[in-house]
Amino acid sequence: MKILIVSPFFPPEKTVAVIRISSLVRELLKQGHELTIIRNEYDQDELHLSDDDIEFNKLKQYKVNVDPSVRFFEASKRYKNVFKKVLDKEKFDLVLITAGPFYTIPLVKIAKTEYNTKCIIDYRDLWVFDIRNIKDFFKPLNIVKKIVYFPIEKANINHANLVVTVTEEWKQILKKVYRKNKFEVVANGYDDEQLNRVKSLKDNPYPDKFVITVFGKLAYYSVDYGVKFFKALKALSENYPDLLVLHVGLPEKETEKAIEKSGFDRKKYINTGFIQYTEGIQLLNESNVNVIIDVRKGAMGTKFYDYVYVNKPIIYFGKKNT
């Protein structure tokens, strides 16, 4: 099958957003499908594919000049131009659009109405009805944005053949709002093929430390619970001076704020920055305790599955009934 994948974030981009699409692409290639990618441009001198993703070099890729500074409608316009050029040149059996970011969603209607091509939306996160914080959701500026984006999302969901999301609750939200029977759940989870190739670290980088690890987001979903986490560790570190917080993932301003508010010793916190998934699992294998900080009712980060895989104690910081 010839499949056109629209994924603004794609390896070697250094973001957690590439993990789900990377696993899917590896599986589709394994099954023998012919894939073409439309993605954001990236600096080829700075970013390099990991050994796990080196086969992606063989894929036909079209790059769109979009970065975080480009606003929604301009980014959408640039993607439409490239998308049409690609579809004018060749016929595809299927278009798969992964989101967010969400400026690629208007391509669904184009695929169906102008090129009569089946189209699937894969929502890693919800768009218009992403309710992470009820107060933020109802802020006047956010309400205005949702009024603008709602008809765009509705029109394109109407034209999609299938809409995939990652949790049952998100599926029910979309089903209730848009009243369609085209929503399915493909949950996140750990990638068996990659994990089977993970080797133990030859040298534990923190052999004399009691390591408390957070994989991915730390205080991003809740600064308040981030503060509680670091305050608890501040108290513990008085009796356990070898305690270390290892944050495996991108740095967060929310985490820096939580550390500052809590008074936790900044020297006892290490952030790795973005590293390859398998390298992250290696560090989890060497940790003593793994932590989840989250307040969302309808979603659960993929880190949970990774924590279960490495079989270390898990501590949750957050609200009840999430």
CSV table of C-alpha atoms in Angstrom, one decimal:
chain,number,residue,atom,x,y,z
A,1,MET,CA,0.0,0.0,0.0
A,2,LYS,CA,1.2,3.5,-0.8
A,3,ILE,CA,0.9,5.7,2.3
A,4,LEU,CA,1.5,9.4,2.6
A,5,ILE,CA,2.3,10.3,6.2
A,6,VAL,CA,2.1,13.9,7.4
A,7,SER,CA,4.0,14.3,10.6
A,8,PRO,CA,5.5,17.7,11.4
A,9,PHE,CA,7.7,16.1,14.0
A,10,PHE,CA,9.6,13.2,12.6
A,11,PRO,CA,13.1,11.7,13.4
A,12,PRO,CA,15.7,13.0,13.9
A,13,GLU,CA,13.7,15.8,15.5
A,14,LYS,CA,14.5,15.7,19.3
A,15,THR,CA,11.0,15.6,20.8
A,16,VAL,CA,8.8,13.0,22.5
A,17,ALA,CA,6.3,13.6,19.7
A,18,VAL,CA,8.3,11.4,17.3
A,19,ILE,CA,8.1,8.3,19.5
A,20,ARG,CA,4.6,7.1,18.4
A,21,ILE,CA,5.0,7.8,14.7
A,22,SER,CA,8.5,6.2,14.7
A,23,SER,CA,7.1,3.0,16.0
A,24,LEU,CA,4.3,3.0,13.5
A,25,VAL,CA,6.6,3.7,10.6
A,26,ARG,CA,8.9,0.9,11.6
A,27,GLU,CA,6.0,-1.5,11.7
A,28,LEU,CA,4.6,-0.3,8.3
A,29,LEU,CA,8.0,-0.7,6.7
A,30,LYS,CA,8.2,-4.2,8.2
A,31,GLN,CA,4.9,-5.1,6.6
A,32,GLY,CA,6.2,-3.9,3.2
A,33,HIS,CA,4.2,-0.7,2.7
A,34,GLU,CA,5.6,2.1,0.6
A,35,LEU,CA,5.9,5.3,2.6
A,36,THR,CA,6.3,9.0,1.8
A,37,ILE,CA,6.7,11.6,4.5
A,38,ILE,CA,5.8,15.3,4.7
A,39,ARG,CA,7.5,16.9,7.7
A,40,ASN,CA,9.0,20.1,9.1
A,41,GLU,CA,12.4,21.2,8.0
A,42,TYR,CA,15.3,20.6,10.4
A,43,ASP,CA,19.0,21.4,10.7
A,44,GLN,CA,20.7,18.4,9.1
A,45,ASP,CA,24.1,19.6,10.5
A,46,GLU,CA,22.8,19.4,14.1
A,47,LEU,CA,20.4,16.4,14.1
A,48,HIS,CA,21.3,12.8,13.3
A,49,LEU,CA,19.2,9.7,13.1
A,50,SER,CA,19.7,7.0,15.8
A,51,ASP,CA,20.7,3.5,14.8
A,52,ASP,CA,17.1,2.4,15.4
A,53,ASP,CA,15.8,5.0,12.8
A,54,ILE,CA,18.6,4.8,10.2
A,55,GLU,CA,16.3,3.1,7.8
A,56,PHE,CA,14.2,6.3,7.6
A,57,ASN,CA,17.0,7.7,5.4
A,58,LYS,CA,15.6,5.6,2.6
A,59,LEU,CA,12.1,7.2,2.7
A,60,LYS,CA,11.1,9.9,0.3
A,61,GLN,CA,10.6,13.0,2.4
A,62,TYR,CA,9.2,16.4,1.6
A,63,LYS,CA,10.2,19.2,4.1
A,64,VAL,CA,8.0,22.2,4.9
A,65,ASN,CA,9.5,25.5,6.1
A,66,VAL,CA,7.7,25.7,9.4
A,67,ASP,CA,9.1,26.2,12.9
A,68,PRO,CA,7.4,27.1,16.2
A,69,SER,CA,7.5,30.8,15.3
A,70,VAL,CA,5.1,30.3,12.3
A,71,ARG,CA,1.5,30.9,13.3
A,72,PHE,CA,-1.3,28.4,12.7
A,73,PHE,CA,-2.8,29.7,9.4
A,74,GLU,CA,0.5,30.5,7.8
A,75,ALA,CA,1.8,27.0,8.8
A,76,SER,CA,-1.4,25.4,7.4
A,77,LYS,CA,-1.0,27.3,4.2
A,78,ARG,CA,2.6,26.2,3.7
A,79,TYR,CA,1.6,22.6,4.4
A,80,LYS,CA,-1.3,22.8,1.9
A,81,ASN,CA,1.1,24.0,-0.8
A,82,VAL,CA,3.5,21.1,-0.4
A,83,PHE,CA,0.7,18.6,0.2
A,84,LYS,CA,-1.0,19.5,-3.1
A,85,LYS,CA,2.3,19.3,-5.0
A,86,VAL,CA,2.9,15.8,-3.7
A,87,LEU,CA,-0.6,14.6,-4.5
A,88,ASP,CA,-0.5,16.1,-7.9
A,89,LYS,CA,2.6,14.0,-8.7
A,90,GLU,CA,1.4,10.6,-7.5
A,91,LYS,CA,-1.6,8.7,-6.2
A,92,PHE,CA,-1.7,7.3,-2.7
A,93,ASP,CA,-3.9,4.7,-1.2
A,94,LEU,CA,-4.0,6.4,2.2
A,95,VAL,CA,-3.0,9.6,3.9
A,96,LEU,CA,-2.2,9.5,7.6
A,97,ILE,CA,-2.0,12.8,9.5
A,98,THR,CA,-0.6,12.7,13.0
A,99,ALA,CA,-1.3,15.6,15.4
A,100,GLY,CA,-0.4,17.8,17.2
A,101,PRO,CA,0.6,20.3,16.0
A,102,PHE,CA,-2.8,20.8,14.5
A,103,TYR,CA,-2.1,23.0,11.5
A,104,THR,CA,-2.0,19.9,9.3
A,105,ILE,CA,-5.6,18.9,10.1
A,106,PRO,CA,-7.1,21.0,7.2
A,107,LEU,CA,-5.3,18.6,4.8
A,108,VAL,CA,-7.9,16.0,5.5
A,109,LYS,CA,-10.6,17.8,3.6
A,110,ILE,CA,-8.3,18.4,0.7
A,111,ALA,CA,-7.3,14.8,0.5
A,112,LYS,CA,-10.9,13.7,0.3
A,113,THR,CA,-12.6,16.4,-1.8
A,114,GLU,CA,-9.8,17.2,-4.2
A,115,TYR,CA,-7.9,13.9,-4.5
A,116,ASN,CA,-10.5,11.3,-3.4
A,117,THR,CA,-8.0,9.7,-1.1
A,118,LYS,CA,-8.8,8.0,2.2
A,119,CYS,CA,-7.5,9.8,5.3
A,120,ILE,CA,-6.9,8.9,8.9
A,121,ILE,CA,-6.2,11.4,11.7
A,122,ASP,CA,-4.0,10.2,14.6
A,123,TYR,CA,-4.6,12.4,17.6
A,124,ARG,CA,-1.7,12.0,20.1
A,125,ASP,CA,-3.4,14.9,22.0
A,126,LEU,CA,-6.8,16.4,21.7
A,127,TRP,CA,-7.1,19.8,19.9
A,128,VAL,CA,-10.2,21.9,20.6
A,129,PHE,CA,-11.4,19.9,23.5
A,130,ASP,CA,-8.1,19.3,25.3
A,131,ILE,CA,-9.1,20.1,28.9
A,132,ARG,CA,-5.9,19.9,31.0
A,133,ASN,CA,-6.8,22.7,33.3
A,134,ILE,CA,-10.4,23.9,33.5
A,135,LYS,CA,-9.4,27.5,34.4
A,136,ASP,CA,-7.1,27.7,31.4
A,137,PHE,CA,-9.7,26.1,29.1
A,138,PHE,CA,-12.2,28.9,29.9
A,139,LYS,CA,-9.9,31.9,29.6
A,140,PRO,CA,-11.3,34.4,27.2
A,141,LEU,CA,-8.4,34.1,24.7
A,142,ASN,CA,-8.6,30.4,24.7
A,143,ILE,CA,-12.4,30.5,24.2
A,144,VAL,CA,-11.9,32.8,21.1
A,145,LYS,CA,-9.3,30.3,19.7
A,146,LYS,CA,-11.6,27.4,20.2
A,147,ILE,CA,-14.5,29.3,18.4
A,148,VAL,CA,-12.1,29.8,15.5
A,149,TYR,CA,-10.7,26.3,15.4
A,150,PHE,CA,-13.9,24.3,16.2
A,151,PRO,CA,-15.5,24.5,12.7
A,152,ILE,CA,-12.1,23.6,11.1
A,153,GLU,CA,-11.8,20.5,13.3
A,154,LYS,CA,-15.5,19.6,12.7
A,155,ALA,CA,-15.2,19.9,8.9
A,156,ASN,CA,-12.1,17.8,8.7
A,157,ILE,CA,-13.3,15.1,11.1
A,158,ASN,CA,-16.4,14.8,8.9
A,159,HIS,CA,-14.2,14.1,5.9
A,160,ALA,CA,-11.9,11.7,7.7
A,161,ASN,CA,-12.4,7.9,7.2
A,162,LEU,CA,-11.1,7.2,10.7
A,163,VAL,CA,-10.0,9.2,13.7
A,164,VAL,CA,-7.6,7.5,16.2
A,165,THR,CA,-6.8,8.7,19.6
A,166,VAL,CA,-4.9,7.3,22.6
A,167,THR,CA,-7.4,6.9,25.4
A,168,GLU,CA,-11.0,5.7,25.7
A,169,GLU,CA,-12.1,8.9,27.5
A,170,TRP,CA,-10.7,11.1,24.7
A,171,LYS,CA,-12.6,8.9,22.2
A,172,GLN,CA,-15.8,9.4,24.1
A,173,ILE,CA,-15.3,13.2,24.2
A,174,LEU,CA,-14.8,13.3,20.4
A,175,LYS,CA,-17.8,11.0,19.8
A,176,LYS,CA,-20.1,13.0,22.1
A,177,VAL,CA,-19.1,16.4,20.4
A,178,TYR,CA,-19.0,15.3,16.8
A,179,ARG,CA,-21.6,12.5,16.8
A,180,LYS,CA,-19.7,10.2,14.5
A,181,ASN,CA,-18.9,6.5,14.7
A,182,LYS,CA,-15.4,6.8,13.3
A,183,PHE,CA,-13.3,7.1,16.5
A,184,GLU,CA,-11.0,4.3,17.6
A,185,VAL,CA,-8.4,3.9,20.4
A,186,VAL,CA,-4.8,2.9,19.7
A,187,ALA,CA,-3.2,3.3,23.1
A,188,ASN,CA,0.4,4.2,23.6
A,189,GLY,CA,2.7,1.6,25.0
A,190,TYR,CA,6.3,0.5,25.0
A,191,ASP,CA,7.9,-0.6,21.8
A,192,ASP,CA,8.8,-4.3,22.2
A,193,GLU,CA,11.1,-4.4,19.2
A,194,GLN,CA,13.3,-1.6,20.5
A,195,LEU,CA,13.2,-2.8,24.1
A,196,ASN,CA,14.4,-6.2,23.1
A,197,ARG,CA,17.6,-4.6,21.9
A,198,VAL,CA,18.2,-2.6,25.0
A,199,LYS,CA,21.5,-3.5,26.7
A,200,SER,CA,22.5,-2.8,30.3
A,201,LEU,CA,24.7,0.2,30.8
A,202,LYS,CA,28.3,-0.8,31.2
A,203,ASP,CA,28.9,2.0,33.7
A,204,ASN,CA,26.1,3.3,36.0
A,205,PRO,CA,26.6,7.1,35.7
A,206,TYR,CA,25.3,7.6,39.3
A,207,PRO,CA,26.5,4.5,41.2
A,208,ASP,CA,26.6,6.1,44.7
A,209,LYS,CA,23.2,7.9,44.4
A,210,PHE,CA,19.7,6.9,45.3
A,211,VAL,CA,18.1,7.9,42.0
A,212,ILE,CA,14.5,9.0,41.6
A,213,THR,CA,13.7,9.2,37.9
A,214,VAL,CA,11.0,11.0,35.9
A,215,PHE,CA,10.8,9.9,32.2
A,216,GLY,CA,9.4,12.7,30.0
A,217,LYS,CA,7.2,15.4,31.5
A,218,LEU,CA,7.9,16.3,35.1
A,219,ALA,CA,6.0,19.4,36.3
A,220,TYR,CA,4.6,20.2,32.9
A,221,TYR,CA,1.1,19.1,33.8
A,222,SER,CA,1.1,20.6,37.3
A,223,VAL,CA,3.5,23.0,38.9
A,224,ASP,CA,1.6,22.6,42.2
A,225,TYR,CA,2.2,18.9,42.4
A,226,GLY,CA,5.8,19.5,41.1
A,227,VAL,CA,6.3,21.7,44.1
A,228,LYS,CA,4.9,19.1,46.5
A,229,PHE,CA,7.2,16.5,44.9
A,230,PHE,CA,10.3,18.6,45.4
A,231,LYS,CA,9.3,19.7,48.9
A,232,ALA,CA,9.0,16.0,49.9
A,233,LEU,CA,12.4,15.3,48.4
A,234,LYS,CA,13.9,18.3,50.2
A,235,ALA,CA,12.7,16.8,53.5
A,236,LEU,CA,14.0,13.3,52.5
A,237,SER,CA,17.4,14.6,51.4
A,238,GLU,CA,18.1,15.8,54.9
A,239,ASN,CA,18.3,12.2,56.0
A,240,TYR,CA,19.4,10.8,52.7
A,241,PRO,CA,22.1,13.1,51.3
A,242,ASP,CA,22.8,10.8,48.3
A,243,LEU,CA,19.3,11.4,46.9
A,244,LEU,CA,19.3,12.5,43.2
A,245,VAL,CA,16.4,13.5,40.9
A,246,LEU,CA,17.1,12.4,37.4
A,247,HIS,CA,14.8,14.0,34.8
A,248,VAL,CA,15.1,12.2,31.5
A,249,GLY,CA,13.6,14.4,28.9
A,250,LEU,CA,13.4,18.0,27.6
A,251,PRO,CA,14.0,20.8,30.2
A,252,GLU,CA,10.8,22.5,31.4
A,253,LYS,CA,10.2,26.0,32.7
A,254,GLU,CA,7.5,24.5,34.9
A,255,THR,CA,10.0,22.2,36.6
A,256,GLU,CA,12.5,25.1,37.2
A,257,LYS,CA,9.6,27.0,38.8
A,258,ALA,CA,8.7,24.1,41.0
A,259,ILE,CA,12.3,23.6,42.1
A,260,GLU,CA,12.6,27.3,42.9
A,261,LYS,CA,9.3,27.4,44.9
A,262,SER,CA,10.1,24.3,46.8
A,263,GLY,CA,13.6,25.3,47.9
A,264,PHE,CA,14.9,21.9,46.7
A,265,ASP,CA,18.7,21.9,46.2
A,266,ARG,CA,19.2,22.5,42.5
A,267,LYS,CA,22.5,20.5,42.6
A,268,LYS,CA,20.5,17.3,43.4
A,269,TYR,CA,18.5,17.7,40.1
A,270,ILE,CA,19.9,16.5,36.7
A,271,ASN,CA,18.2,17.0,33.4
A,272,THR,CA,19.4,14.9,30.5
A,273,GLY,CA,17.7,16.8,27.7
A,274,PHE,CA,16.3,14.8,24.9
A,275,ILE,CA,17.9,11.4,24.5
A,276,GLN,CA,17.0,8.4,22.4
A,277,TYR,CA,14.2,6.2,23.8
A,278,THR,CA,16.4,3.2,24.3
A,279,GLU,CA,19.0,5.3,26.2
A,280,GLY,CA,16.2,6.5,28.5
A,281,ILE,CA,15.1,2.9,29.2
A,282,GLN,CA,18.8,2.1,30.1
A,283,LEU,CA,18.7,4.9,32.7
A,284,LEU,CA,15.3,3.7,34.1
A,285,ASN,CA,16.8,0.3,34.6
A,286,GLU,CA,19.5,1.8,36.8
A,287,SER,CA,17.1,4.0,38.9
A,288,ASN,CA,15.7,3.1,42.3
A,289,VAL,CA,12.2,4.7,42.0
A,290,ASN,CA,10.2,6.1,39.1
A,291,VAL,CA,7.8,9.0,39.4
A,292,ILE,CA,4.6,10.1,37.6
A,293,ILE,CA,3.3,13.7,38.1
A,294,ASP,CA,0.0,14.2,36.2
A,295,VAL,CA,-3.5,15.6,36.9
A,296,ARG,CA,-5.3,14.7,33.7
A,297,LYS,CA,-8.4,12.6,34.0
A,298,GLY,CA,-8.6,11.3,30.4
A,299,ALA,CA,-5.0,10.5,29.6
A,300,MET,CA,-2.0,8.6,30.9
A,301,GLY,CA,1.6,9.3,29.8
A,302,THR,CA,3.5,6.5,28.0
A,303,LYS,CA,6.0,6.6,30.8
A,304,PHE,CA,3.7,4.3,32.8
A,305,TYR,CA,4.2,1.4,30.5
A,306,ASP,CA,8.0,2.0,30.5
A,307,TYR,CA,8.0,2.0,34.3
A,308,VAL,CA,6.1,-1.3,34.4
A,309,TYR,CA,8.5,-2.8,31.9
A,310,VAL,CA,11.6,-1.9,34.0
A,311,ASN,CA,9.8,-3.3,37.1
A,312,LYS,CA,10.8,-0.6,39.6
A,313,PRO,CA,8.7,1.0,42.3
A,314,ILE,CA,6.3,3.7,41.0
A,315,ILE,CA,5.2,6.8,43.0
A,316,TYR,CA,2.3,9.0,41.7
A,317,PHE,CA,1.9,12.7,42.6
A,318,GLY,CA,-1.4,14.2,41.5
A,319,LYS,CA,-5.1,14.3,42.1
A,320,LYS,CA,-7.3,11.4,43.1
A,321,ASN,CA,-9.4,9.7,40.5
A,322,THR,CA,-7.1,10.6,37.6
